Structure formats: structure tokens, C-alpha cells
PDB file of C-alpha atoms and ligand atoms in Angstrom:
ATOM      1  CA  UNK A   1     -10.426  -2.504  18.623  1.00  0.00           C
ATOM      2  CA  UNK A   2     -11.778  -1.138  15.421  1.00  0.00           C
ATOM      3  CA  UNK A   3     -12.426  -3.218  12.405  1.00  0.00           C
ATOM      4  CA  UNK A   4      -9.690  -4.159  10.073  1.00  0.00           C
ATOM      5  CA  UNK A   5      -9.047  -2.910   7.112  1.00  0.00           C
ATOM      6  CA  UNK A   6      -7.143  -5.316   4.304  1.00  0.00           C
ATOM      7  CA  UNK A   7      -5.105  -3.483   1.686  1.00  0.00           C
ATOM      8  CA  UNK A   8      -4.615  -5.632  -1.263  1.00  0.00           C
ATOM      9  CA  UNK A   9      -1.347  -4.971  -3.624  1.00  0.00           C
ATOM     10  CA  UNK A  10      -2.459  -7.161  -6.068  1.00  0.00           C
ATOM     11  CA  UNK A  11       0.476  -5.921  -8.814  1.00  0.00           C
ATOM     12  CA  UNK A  12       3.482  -4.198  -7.331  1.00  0.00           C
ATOM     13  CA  UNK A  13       6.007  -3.147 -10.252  1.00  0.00           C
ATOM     14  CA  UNK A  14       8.811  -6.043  -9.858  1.00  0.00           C
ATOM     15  CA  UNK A  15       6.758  -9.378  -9.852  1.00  0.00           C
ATOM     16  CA  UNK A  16       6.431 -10.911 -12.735  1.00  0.00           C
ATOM     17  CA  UNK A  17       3.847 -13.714 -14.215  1.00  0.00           C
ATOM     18  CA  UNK A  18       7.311 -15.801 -14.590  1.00  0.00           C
ATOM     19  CA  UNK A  19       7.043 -15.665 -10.680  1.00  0.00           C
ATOM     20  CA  UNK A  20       3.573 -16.196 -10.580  1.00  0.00           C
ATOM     21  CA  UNK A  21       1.141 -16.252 -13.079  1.00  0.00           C
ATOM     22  CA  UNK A  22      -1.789 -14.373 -11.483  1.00  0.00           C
ATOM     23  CA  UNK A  23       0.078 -11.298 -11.166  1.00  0.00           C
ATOM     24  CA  UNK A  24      -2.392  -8.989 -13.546  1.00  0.00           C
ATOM     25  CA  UNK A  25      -0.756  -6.998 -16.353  1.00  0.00           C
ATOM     26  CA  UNK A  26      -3.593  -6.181 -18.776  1.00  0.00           C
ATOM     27  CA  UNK A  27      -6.559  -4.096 -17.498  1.00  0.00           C
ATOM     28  CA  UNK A  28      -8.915  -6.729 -17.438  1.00  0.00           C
ATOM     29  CA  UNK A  29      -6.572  -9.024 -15.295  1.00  0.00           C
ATOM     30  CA  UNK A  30      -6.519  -6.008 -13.025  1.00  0.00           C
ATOM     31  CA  UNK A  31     -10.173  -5.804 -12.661  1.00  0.00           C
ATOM     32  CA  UNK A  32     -10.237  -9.193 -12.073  1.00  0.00           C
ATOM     33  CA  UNK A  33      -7.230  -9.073  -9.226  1.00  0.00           C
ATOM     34  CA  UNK A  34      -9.492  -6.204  -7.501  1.00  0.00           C
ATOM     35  CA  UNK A  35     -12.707  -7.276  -7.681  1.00  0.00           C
ATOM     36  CA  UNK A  36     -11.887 -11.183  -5.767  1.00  0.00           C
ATOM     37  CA  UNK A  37      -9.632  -9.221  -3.528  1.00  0.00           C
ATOM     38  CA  UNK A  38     -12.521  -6.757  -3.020  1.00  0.00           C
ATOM     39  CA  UNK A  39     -15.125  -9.687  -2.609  1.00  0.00           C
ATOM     40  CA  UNK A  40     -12.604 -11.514  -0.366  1.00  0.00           C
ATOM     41  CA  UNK A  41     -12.339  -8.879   2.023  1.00  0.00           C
ATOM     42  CA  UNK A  42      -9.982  -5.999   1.320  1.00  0.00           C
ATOM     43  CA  UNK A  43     -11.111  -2.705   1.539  1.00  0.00           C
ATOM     44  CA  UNK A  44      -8.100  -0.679  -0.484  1.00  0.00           C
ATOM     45  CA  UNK A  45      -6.674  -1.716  -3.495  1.00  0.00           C
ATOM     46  CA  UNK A  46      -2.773  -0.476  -3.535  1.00  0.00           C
ATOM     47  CA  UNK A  47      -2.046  -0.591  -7.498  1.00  0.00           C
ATOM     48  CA  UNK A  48       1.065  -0.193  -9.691  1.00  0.00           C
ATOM     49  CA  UNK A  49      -0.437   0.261 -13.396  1.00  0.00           C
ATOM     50  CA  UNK A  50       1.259  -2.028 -15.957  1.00  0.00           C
ATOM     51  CA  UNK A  51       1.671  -2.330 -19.848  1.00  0.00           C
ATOM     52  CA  UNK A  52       0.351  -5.369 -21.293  1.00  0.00           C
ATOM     53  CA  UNK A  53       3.771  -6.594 -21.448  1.00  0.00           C
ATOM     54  CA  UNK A  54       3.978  -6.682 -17.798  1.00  0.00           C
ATOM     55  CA  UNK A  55       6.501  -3.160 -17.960  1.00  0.00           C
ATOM     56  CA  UNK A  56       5.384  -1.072 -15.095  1.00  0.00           C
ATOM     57  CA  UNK A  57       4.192   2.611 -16.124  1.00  0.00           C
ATOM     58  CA  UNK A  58       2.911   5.919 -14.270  1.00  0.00           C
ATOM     59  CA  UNK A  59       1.594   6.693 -17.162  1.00  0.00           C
ATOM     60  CA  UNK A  60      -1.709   8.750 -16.090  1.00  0.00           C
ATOM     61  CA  UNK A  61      -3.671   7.558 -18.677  1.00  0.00           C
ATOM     62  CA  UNK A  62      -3.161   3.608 -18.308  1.00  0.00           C
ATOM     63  CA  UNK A  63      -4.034   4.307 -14.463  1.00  0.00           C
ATOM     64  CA  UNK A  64      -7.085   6.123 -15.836  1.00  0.00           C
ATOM     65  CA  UNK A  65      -8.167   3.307 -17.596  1.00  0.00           C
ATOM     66  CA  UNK A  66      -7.509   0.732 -14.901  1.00  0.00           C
ATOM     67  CA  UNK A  67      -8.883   2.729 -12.399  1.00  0.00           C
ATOM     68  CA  UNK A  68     -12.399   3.602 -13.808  1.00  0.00           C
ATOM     69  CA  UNK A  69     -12.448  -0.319 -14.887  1.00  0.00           C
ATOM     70  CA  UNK A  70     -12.130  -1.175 -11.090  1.00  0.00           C
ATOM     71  CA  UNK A  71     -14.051   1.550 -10.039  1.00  0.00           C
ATOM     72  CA  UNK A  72     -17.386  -0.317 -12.628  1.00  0.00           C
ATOM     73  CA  UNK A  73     -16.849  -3.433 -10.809  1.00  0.00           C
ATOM     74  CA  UNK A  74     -16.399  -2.384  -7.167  1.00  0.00           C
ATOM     75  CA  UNK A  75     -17.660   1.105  -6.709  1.00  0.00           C
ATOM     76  CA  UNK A  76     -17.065   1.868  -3.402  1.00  0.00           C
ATOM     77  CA  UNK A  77     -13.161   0.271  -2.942  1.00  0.00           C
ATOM     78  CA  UNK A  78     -10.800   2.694  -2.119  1.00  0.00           C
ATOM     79  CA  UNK A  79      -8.278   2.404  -4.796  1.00  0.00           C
ATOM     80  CA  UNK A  80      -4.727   3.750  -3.625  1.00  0.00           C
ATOM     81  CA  UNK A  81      -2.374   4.053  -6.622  1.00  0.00           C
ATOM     82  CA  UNK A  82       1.707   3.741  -5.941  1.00  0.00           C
ATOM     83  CA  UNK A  83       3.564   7.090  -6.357  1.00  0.00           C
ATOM     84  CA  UNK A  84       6.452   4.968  -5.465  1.00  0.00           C
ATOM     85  CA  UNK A  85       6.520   3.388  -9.385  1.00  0.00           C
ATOM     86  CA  UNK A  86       9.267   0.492  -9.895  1.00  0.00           C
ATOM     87  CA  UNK A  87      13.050   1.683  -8.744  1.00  0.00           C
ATOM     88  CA  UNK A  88      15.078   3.891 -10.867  1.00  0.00           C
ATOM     89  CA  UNK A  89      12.060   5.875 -12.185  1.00  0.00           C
ATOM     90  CA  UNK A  90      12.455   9.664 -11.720  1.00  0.00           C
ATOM     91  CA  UNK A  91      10.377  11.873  -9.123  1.00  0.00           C
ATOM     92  CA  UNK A  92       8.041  13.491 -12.364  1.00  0.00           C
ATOM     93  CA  UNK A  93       6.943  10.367 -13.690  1.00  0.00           C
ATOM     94  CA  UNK A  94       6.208   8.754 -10.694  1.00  0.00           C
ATOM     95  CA  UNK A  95       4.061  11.416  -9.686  1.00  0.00           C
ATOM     96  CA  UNK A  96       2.161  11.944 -12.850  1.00  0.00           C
ATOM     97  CA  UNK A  97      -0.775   9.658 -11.343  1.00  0.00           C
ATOM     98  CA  UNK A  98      -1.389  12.410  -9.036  1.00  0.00           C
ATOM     99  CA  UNK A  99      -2.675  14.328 -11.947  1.00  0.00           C
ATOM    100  CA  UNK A 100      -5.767  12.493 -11.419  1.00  0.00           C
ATOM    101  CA  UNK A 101      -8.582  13.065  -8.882  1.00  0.00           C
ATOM    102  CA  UNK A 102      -7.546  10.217  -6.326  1.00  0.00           C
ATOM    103  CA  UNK A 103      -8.403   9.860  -2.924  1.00  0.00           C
ATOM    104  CA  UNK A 104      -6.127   7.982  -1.699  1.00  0.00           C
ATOM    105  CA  UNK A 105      -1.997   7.261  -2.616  1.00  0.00           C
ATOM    106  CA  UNK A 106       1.230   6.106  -1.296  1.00  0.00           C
ATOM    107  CA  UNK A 107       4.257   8.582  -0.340  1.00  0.00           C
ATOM    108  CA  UNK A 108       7.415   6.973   0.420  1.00  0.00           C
ATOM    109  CA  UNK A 109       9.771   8.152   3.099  1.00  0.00           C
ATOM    110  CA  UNK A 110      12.908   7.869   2.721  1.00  0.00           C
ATOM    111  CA  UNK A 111      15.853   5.946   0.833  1.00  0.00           C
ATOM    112  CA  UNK A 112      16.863   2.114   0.853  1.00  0.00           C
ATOM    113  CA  UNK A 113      18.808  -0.790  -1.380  1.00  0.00           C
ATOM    114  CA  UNK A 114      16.482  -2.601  -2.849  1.00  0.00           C
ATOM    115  CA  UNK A 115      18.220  -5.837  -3.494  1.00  0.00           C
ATOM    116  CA  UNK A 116      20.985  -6.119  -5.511  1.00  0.00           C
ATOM    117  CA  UNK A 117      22.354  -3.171  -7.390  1.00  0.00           C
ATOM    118  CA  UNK A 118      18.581  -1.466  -6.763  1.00  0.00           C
ATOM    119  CA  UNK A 119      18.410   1.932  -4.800  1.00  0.00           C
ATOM    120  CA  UNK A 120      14.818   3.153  -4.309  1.00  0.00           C
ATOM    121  CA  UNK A 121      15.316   7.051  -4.193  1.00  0.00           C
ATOM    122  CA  UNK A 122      13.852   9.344  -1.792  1.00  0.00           C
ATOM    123  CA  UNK A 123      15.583  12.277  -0.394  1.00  0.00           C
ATOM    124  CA  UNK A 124      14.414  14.101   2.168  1.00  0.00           C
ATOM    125  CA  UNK A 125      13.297  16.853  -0.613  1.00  0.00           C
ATOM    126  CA  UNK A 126      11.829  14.369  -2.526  1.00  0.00           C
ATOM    127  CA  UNK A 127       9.583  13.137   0.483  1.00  0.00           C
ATOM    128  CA  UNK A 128       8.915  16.936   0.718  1.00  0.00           C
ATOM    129  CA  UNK A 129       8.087  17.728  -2.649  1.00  0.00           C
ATOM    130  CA  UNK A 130       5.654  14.553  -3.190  1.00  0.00           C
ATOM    131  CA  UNK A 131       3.799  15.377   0.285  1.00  0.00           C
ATOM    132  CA  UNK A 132       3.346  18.830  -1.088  1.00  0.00           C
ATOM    133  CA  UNK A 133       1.424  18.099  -4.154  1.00  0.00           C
ATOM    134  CA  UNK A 134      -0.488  15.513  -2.162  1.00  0.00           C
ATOM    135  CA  UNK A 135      -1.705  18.361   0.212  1.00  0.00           C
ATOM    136  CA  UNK A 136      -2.831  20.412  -3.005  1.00  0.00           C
ATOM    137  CA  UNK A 137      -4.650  17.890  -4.613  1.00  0.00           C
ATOM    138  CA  UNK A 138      -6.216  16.663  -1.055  1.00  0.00           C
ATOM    139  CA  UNK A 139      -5.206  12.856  -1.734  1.00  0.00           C
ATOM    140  CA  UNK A 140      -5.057  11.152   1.498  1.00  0.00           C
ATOM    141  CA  UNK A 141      -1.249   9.951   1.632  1.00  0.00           C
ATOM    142  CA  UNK A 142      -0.499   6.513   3.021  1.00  0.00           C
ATOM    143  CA  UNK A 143       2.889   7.000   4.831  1.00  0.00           C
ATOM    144  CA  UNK A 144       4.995   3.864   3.644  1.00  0.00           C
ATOM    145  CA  UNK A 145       8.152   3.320   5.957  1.00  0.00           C
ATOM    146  CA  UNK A 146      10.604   0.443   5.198  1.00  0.00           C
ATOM    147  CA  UNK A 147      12.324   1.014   8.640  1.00  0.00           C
ATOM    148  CA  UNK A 148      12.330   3.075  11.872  1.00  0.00           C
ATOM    149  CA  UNK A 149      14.550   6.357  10.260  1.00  0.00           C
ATOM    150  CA  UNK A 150      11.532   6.575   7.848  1.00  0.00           C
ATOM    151  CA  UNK A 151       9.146   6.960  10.758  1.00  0.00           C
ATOM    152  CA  UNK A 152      11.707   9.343  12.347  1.00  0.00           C
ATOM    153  CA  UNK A 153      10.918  11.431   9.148  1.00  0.00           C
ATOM    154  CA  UNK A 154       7.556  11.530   8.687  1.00  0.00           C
ATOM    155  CA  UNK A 155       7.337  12.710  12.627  1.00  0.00           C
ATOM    156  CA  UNK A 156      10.054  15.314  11.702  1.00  0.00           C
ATOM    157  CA  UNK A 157       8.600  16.668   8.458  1.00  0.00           C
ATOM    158  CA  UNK A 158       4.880  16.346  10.224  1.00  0.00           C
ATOM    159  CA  UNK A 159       6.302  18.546  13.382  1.00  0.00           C
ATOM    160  CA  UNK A 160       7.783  21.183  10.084  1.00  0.00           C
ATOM    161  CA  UNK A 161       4.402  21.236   8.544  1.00  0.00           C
ATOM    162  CA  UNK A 162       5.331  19.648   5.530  1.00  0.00           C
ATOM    163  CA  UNK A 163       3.134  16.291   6.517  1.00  0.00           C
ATOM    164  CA  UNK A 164      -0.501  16.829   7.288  1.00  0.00           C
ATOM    165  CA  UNK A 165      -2.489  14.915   9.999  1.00  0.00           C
ATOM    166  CA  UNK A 166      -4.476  12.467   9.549  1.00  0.00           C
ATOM    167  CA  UNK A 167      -1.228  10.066  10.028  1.00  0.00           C
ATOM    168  CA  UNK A 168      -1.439   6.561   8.865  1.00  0.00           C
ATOM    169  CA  UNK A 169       1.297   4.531   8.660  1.00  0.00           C
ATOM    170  CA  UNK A 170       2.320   1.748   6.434  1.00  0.00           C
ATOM    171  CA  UNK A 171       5.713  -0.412   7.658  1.00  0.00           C
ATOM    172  CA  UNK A 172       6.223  -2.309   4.885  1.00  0.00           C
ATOM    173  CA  UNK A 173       9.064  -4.876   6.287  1.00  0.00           C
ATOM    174  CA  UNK A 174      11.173  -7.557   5.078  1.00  0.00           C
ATOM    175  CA  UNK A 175      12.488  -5.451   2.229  1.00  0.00           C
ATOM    176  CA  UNK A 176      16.043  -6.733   0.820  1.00  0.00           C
ATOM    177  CA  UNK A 177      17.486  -3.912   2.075  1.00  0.00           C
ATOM    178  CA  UNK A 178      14.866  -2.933   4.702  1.00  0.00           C
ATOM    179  CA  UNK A 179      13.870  -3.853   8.014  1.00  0.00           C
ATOM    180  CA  UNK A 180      13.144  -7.155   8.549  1.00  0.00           C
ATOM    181  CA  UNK A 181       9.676  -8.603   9.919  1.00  0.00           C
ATOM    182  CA  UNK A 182      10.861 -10.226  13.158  1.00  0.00           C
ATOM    183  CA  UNK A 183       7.995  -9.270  16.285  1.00  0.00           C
ATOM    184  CA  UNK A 184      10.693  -7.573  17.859  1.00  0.00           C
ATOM    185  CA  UNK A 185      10.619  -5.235  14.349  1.00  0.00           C
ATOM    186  CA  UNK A 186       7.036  -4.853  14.247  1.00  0.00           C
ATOM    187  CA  UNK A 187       6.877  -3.558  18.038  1.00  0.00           C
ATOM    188  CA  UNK A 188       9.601  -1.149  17.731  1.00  0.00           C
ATOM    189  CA  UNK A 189       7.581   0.410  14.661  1.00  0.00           C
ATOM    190  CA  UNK A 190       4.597   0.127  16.569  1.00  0.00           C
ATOM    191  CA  UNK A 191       5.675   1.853  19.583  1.00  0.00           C
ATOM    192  CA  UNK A 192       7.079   4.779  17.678  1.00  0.00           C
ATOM    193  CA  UNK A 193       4.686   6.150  16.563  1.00  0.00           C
ATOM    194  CA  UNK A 194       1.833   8.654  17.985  1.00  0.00           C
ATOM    195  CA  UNK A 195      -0.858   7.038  19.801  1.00  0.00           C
ATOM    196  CA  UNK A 196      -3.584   8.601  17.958  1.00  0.00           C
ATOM    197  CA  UNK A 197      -1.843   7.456  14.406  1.00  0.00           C
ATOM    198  CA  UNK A 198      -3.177   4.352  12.410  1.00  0.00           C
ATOM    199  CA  UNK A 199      -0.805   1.895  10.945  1.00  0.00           C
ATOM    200  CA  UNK A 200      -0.916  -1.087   8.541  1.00  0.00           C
ATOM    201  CA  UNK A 201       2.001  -3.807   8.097  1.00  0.00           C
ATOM    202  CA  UNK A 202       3.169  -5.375   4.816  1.00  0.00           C
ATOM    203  CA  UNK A 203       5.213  -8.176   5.187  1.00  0.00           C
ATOM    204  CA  UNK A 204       7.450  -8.946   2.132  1.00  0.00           C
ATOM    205  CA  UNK A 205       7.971 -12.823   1.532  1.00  0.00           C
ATOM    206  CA  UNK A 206       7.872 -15.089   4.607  1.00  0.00           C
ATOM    207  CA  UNK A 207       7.080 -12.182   6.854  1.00  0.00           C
ATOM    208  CA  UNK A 208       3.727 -11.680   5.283  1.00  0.00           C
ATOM    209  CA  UNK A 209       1.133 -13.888   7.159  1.00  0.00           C
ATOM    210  CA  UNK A 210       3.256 -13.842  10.772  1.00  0.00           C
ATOM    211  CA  UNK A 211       3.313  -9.906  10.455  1.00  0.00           C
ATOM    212  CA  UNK A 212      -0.693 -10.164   9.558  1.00  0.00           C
ATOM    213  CA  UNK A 213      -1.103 -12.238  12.440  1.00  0.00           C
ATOM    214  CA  UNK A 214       0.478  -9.868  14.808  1.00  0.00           C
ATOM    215  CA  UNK A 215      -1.034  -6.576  13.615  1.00  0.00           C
ATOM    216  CA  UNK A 216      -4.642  -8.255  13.894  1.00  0.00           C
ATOM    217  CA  UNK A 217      -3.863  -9.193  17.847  1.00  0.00           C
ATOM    218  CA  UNK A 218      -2.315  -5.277  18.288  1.00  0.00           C
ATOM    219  CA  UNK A 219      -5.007  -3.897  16.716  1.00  0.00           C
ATOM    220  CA  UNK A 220      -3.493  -2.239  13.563  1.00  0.00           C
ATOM    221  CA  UNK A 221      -4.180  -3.378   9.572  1.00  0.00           C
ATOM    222  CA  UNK A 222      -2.940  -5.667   7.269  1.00  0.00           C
ATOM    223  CA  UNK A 223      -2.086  -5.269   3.735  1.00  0.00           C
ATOM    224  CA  UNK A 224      -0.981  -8.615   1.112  1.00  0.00           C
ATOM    225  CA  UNK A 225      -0.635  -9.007  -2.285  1.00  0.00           C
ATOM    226  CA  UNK A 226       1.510 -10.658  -4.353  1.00  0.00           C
ATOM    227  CA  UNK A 227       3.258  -7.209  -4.621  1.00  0.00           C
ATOM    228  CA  UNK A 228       4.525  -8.504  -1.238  1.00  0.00           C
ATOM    229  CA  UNK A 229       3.873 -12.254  -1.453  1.00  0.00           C
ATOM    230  CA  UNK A 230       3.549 -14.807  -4.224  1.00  0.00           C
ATOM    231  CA  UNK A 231       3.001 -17.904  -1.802  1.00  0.00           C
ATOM    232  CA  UNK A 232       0.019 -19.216  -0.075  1.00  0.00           C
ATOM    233  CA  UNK A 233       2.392 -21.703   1.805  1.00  0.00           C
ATOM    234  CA  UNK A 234       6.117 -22.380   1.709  1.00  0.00           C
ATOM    235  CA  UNK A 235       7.151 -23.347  -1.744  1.00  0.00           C
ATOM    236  CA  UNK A 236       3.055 -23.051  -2.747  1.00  0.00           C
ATOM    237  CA  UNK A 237       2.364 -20.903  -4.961  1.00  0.00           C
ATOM    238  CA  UNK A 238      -0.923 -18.510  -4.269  1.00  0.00           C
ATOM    239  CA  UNK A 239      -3.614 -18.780  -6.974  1.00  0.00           C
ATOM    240  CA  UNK A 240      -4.287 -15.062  -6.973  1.00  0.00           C
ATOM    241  CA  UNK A 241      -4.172 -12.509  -4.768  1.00  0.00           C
ATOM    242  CA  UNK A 242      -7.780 -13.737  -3.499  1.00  0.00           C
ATOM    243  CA  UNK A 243      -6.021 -16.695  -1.987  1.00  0.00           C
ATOM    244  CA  UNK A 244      -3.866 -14.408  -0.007  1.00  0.00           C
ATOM    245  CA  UNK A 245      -6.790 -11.719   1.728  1.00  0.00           C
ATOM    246  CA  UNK A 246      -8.545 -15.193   2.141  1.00  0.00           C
ATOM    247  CA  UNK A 247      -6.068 -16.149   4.244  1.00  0.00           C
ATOM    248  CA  UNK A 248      -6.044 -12.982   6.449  1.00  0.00           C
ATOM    249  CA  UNK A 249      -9.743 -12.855   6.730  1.00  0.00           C
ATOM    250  CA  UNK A 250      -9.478 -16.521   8.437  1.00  0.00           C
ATOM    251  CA  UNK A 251      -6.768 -15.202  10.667  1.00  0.00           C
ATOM    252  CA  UNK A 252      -9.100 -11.920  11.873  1.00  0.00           C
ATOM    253  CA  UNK A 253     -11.665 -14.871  12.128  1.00  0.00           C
ATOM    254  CA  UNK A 254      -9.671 -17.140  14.758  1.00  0.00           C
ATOM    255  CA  UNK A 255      -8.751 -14.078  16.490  1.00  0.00           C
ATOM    256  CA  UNK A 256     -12.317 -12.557  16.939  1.00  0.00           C
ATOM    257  CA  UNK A 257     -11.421  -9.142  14.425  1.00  0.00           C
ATOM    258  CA  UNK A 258     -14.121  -8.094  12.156  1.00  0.00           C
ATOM    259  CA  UNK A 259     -13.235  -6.818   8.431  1.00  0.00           C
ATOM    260  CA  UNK A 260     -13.980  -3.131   7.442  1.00  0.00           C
ATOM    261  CA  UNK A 261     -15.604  -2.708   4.471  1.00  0.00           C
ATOM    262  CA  UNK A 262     -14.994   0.273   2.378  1.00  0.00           C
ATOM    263  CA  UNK A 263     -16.619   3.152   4.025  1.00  0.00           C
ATOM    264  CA  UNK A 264     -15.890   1.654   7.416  1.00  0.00           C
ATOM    265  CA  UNK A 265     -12.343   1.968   6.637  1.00  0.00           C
ATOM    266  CA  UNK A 266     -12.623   5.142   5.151  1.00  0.00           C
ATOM    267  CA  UNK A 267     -14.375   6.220   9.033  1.00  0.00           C
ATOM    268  CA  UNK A 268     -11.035   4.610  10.982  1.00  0.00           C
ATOM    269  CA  UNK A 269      -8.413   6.074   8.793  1.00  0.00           C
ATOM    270  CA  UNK A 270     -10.426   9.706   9.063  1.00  0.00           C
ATOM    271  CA  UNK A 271     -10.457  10.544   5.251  1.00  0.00           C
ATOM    272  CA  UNK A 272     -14.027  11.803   5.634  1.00  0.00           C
ATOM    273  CA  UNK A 273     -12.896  14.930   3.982  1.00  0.00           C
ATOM    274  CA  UNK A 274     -10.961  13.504   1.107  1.00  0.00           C
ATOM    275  CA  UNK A 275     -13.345  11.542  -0.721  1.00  0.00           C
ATOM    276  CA  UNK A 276     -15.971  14.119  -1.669  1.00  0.00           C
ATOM    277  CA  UNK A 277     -14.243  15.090  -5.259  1.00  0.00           C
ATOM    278  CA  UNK A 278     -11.241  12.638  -5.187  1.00  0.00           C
ATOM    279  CA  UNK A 279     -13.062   9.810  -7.584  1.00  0.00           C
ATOM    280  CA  UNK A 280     -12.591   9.094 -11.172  1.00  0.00           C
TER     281      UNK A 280
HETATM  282  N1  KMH B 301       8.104  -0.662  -6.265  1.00  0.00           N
HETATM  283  C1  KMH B 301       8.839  -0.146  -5.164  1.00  0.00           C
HETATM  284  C2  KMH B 301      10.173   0.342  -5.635  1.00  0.00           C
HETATM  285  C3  KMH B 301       4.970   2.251  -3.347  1.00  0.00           C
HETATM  286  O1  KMH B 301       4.152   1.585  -3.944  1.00  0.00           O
HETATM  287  O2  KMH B 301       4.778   3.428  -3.027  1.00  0.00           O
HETATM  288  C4  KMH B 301       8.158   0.952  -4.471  1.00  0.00           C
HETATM  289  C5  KMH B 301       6.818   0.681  -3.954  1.00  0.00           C
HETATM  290  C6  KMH B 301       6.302   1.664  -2.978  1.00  0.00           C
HETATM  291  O3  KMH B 301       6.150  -0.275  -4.282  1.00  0.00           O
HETATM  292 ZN1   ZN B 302       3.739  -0.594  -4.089  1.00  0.00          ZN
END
């Protein structure tokens, strides 16, 4: 089984510090949110840039900032930075952080509710359109799928031409909206998609550390954050996203899986070719 690799979403765009107050707004809460994710054991930082105020931006510049800033204090993390933004924000400004030389970012695909009155909007064309740019800029696209029609598109798009091999998957479950993160869930995913693909889960809420669990015994990754997560326990709050890869690393521990660092990861998920330029 290869080593795993722990993606850390250490701001997401809907948490809020009135949910819990380690979620990092400011650039230097960022860099701190990285770098004890980073030293804890994750090998990827997934990263939504924020205002100081907490309001989520795409703003290219205020990812600039944040990324060079994690980039001084961990230099070899892969940083992958959302192109999914917070719901309701159009295609263009969610993809104006592909303007910058990344290696590494997400691509939705496809549409869901997203609690409440939310929609997060991706058409087909969209999916098309962001996978397209992706290609041009060579930025290694982490495949997010909420639920198995997502999959179905990626595989249908990826037979078209329009999404590139190396696949890696990430089923992000649990979702308002979504798929949920039963076992049942997970090994439908799991089992649809191409044997030579990689995969990583993100559980949302209570799925998070039984959906870690499971992907470390199948041999696929893990990603938490308190993007995904902002308890350690039930009803306990996590001190930081720290707290949370912590608590994966001691899972891969009982269950005999060794962590990936950086480069390692880089080797399983075959980006060899994408990192040459791709860093700010
Ligand atoms: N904030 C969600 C609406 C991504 O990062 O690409 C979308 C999201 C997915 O978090
Ligand atoms: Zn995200």
C-alpha cells in the first residue's frame, strides 16, 4: 500500500471563527494553520484565501500573499488552492487563482444543494471550461466529487478528452445536499472508479474520522480540516486544524500506514511533471 498522503483544509469559505475560533482569516493565521498541519503530518494544504474579516475572496493577489507566506515556512508543501470559492460566486472569479503559477488545484464536478437555499454551480460546461484552463496552465487538478454522478462525469469528460490523466479523485461526502459518508458510500465511490486512479476522502462533520479510518485500511488518502470538521470529539471542539491531522496520523499509526511527506506524495499522485514551473 503506498504511503498516505493527508490533505489539510485548514479554511474552507463557510466556517467561521464564531464556529470555531482557529479557523485562520488573516495571513499570518494562515501560515500558522499550514505550517502545524504541515509539521503534524499533511502533505497538501487545500486553501480558500480569506479577507481579514473572515469574507472569503479569489482574489489572486490575497492568494499570492498567503501562498508565498506558506510557501517561507514550509517550502516543500504542496499547496492546492480551491477553484471551487464559497457558493454563489461566478465561474471568472473563482478561477482568477489560476492566474498564478500553481501546481496543484481543485476542479469541481458537477452541481449540488448545499444546505439550505445554497446551490453550488457546476454545469457540465463549467466543469469543461475550468478543466480546460487547468490543462493550459499544467496545474495538476484534484477531481472533487460530492457523489457518484460526479464520478460518472469526470470518467465521461476524461473518455471526451476534456479531463487529462493523471486521475485523482477527491469524494468529499457528507455534504448537506451530497452523499452521505456511510461505508456502504465510501465503497460504491471506491469501486467506481479506474483501478489505476488515486483517491482521497473528505468527510464533512461526523463522517470525518470514520471515513479517515476506512480509506487508511483500503489504501486511499485522507484529507481534514476544519473546512470539513470543527470537532476533535462529539460536542469538542478541535484546537486547530493540527488537532485534527493529529488525529489521522494516530489512526495510520494503529493501522500500520506510513505518512507521505511532500515529495513522496507528489511520486504517488504522479505530478512529476507539474511541479517544475508551477511554484510561486
Ligand atoms: N466552498 C464550497 C462551496 C473546493 O474547494 O473546490 C466549495 C468547495 C470546493 O470548497
Ligand atoms: Zn474547499
Amino acid at each position: 500500500m503506498d504511503k498516505l498522503i493527508i490533505t489539510c483544509a485548514i479554511s474552507g469559505a463557510e466556517v467561521m471563527k464564531e464556529h470555531n475560533p482557529y479557523v485562520p482569516y488573516t495571513i499570518e493565521e494562515m501560515v500558522r494553520e499550514a505550517t502545524l498541519a504541515y509539521q503534524a503530518g499533511a502533505s497538501i494544504i487545500h486553501l480558500h484565501a480569506r479577507y481579514d474579516d473572515g469574507t472569503p475572496t479569489q482574489d489572486k493577489d490575497r492568494y499570492e500573499a498567503i501562498i508565498k507566506a506558506i510557501r517561507q515556512a514550509c517550502p516543500d508543501v504542496i499547496i492546492q488552492p480551491s477553484t471551487g470559492g464559497a457558493v454563489g460566486m461566478s465561474k471568472e472569479e473563482r478561477m482568477q487563482v489560476t492566474e498564478l503559477p500553481l501546481e496543484m488545484a481543485t476542479l469541481d464536478c458537477g452541481t449540488l444543494n448545499f444546505g439550505g437555499d445554497e446551490i453550488f454551480v457546476n454545469t457540465e460546461n463549467d466543469i469543461k471550461y475550468f478543466a480546460r484552463v487547468m490543462h493550459e496552465k499544467n496545474i495538476y487538478p484534484e477531481l472533487e466529487c460530492f457523489e457518484k454522478g460526479h464520478i460518472d462525469m469526470v470518467l465521461r469528460l476524461h473518455k471526451k478528452g476534456f479531463i487529462h490523466a493523471p486521475l485523482h479523485f477527491s469524494f468529499v461526502l457528507g455534504v448537506n445536499g451530497g452523499m452521505t459518508g456511510e461505508p456502504r458510500d465510501f465503497h460504491f465511490l471506491r469501486e467506481s472508479i479506474p483501478s489505476d486512479a488515486t483517491y482521497s476522502v473528505a468527510g464533512i462533520g461526523r463522517f470525518e474520522f470514520p471515513l479517515a479510518k476506512l480509506s487508511i485500511q483500503n489504501g486511499g488518502h485522507v484529507r481534514v480540516g476544519l473546512e470539513d470538521n470543527i470537532y476533535i470529539d462529539k460536542g469538542v471542539l478541535a484546537q486547530g486544524n493540527k488537532a485534527l491531522v493529529e488525529k489521522v496520523v494516530e489512526l495510520a499509526r494503529q493501522e500500520n500506514r506510513s505518512i507521505a511527506t511532500p515529495n513522496e506524495a507528489r511520486k504517488i499522485l504522479r505530478m512529476e511533471t507539474f511541479n517544475d514551473e508551477n511554484t510561486l
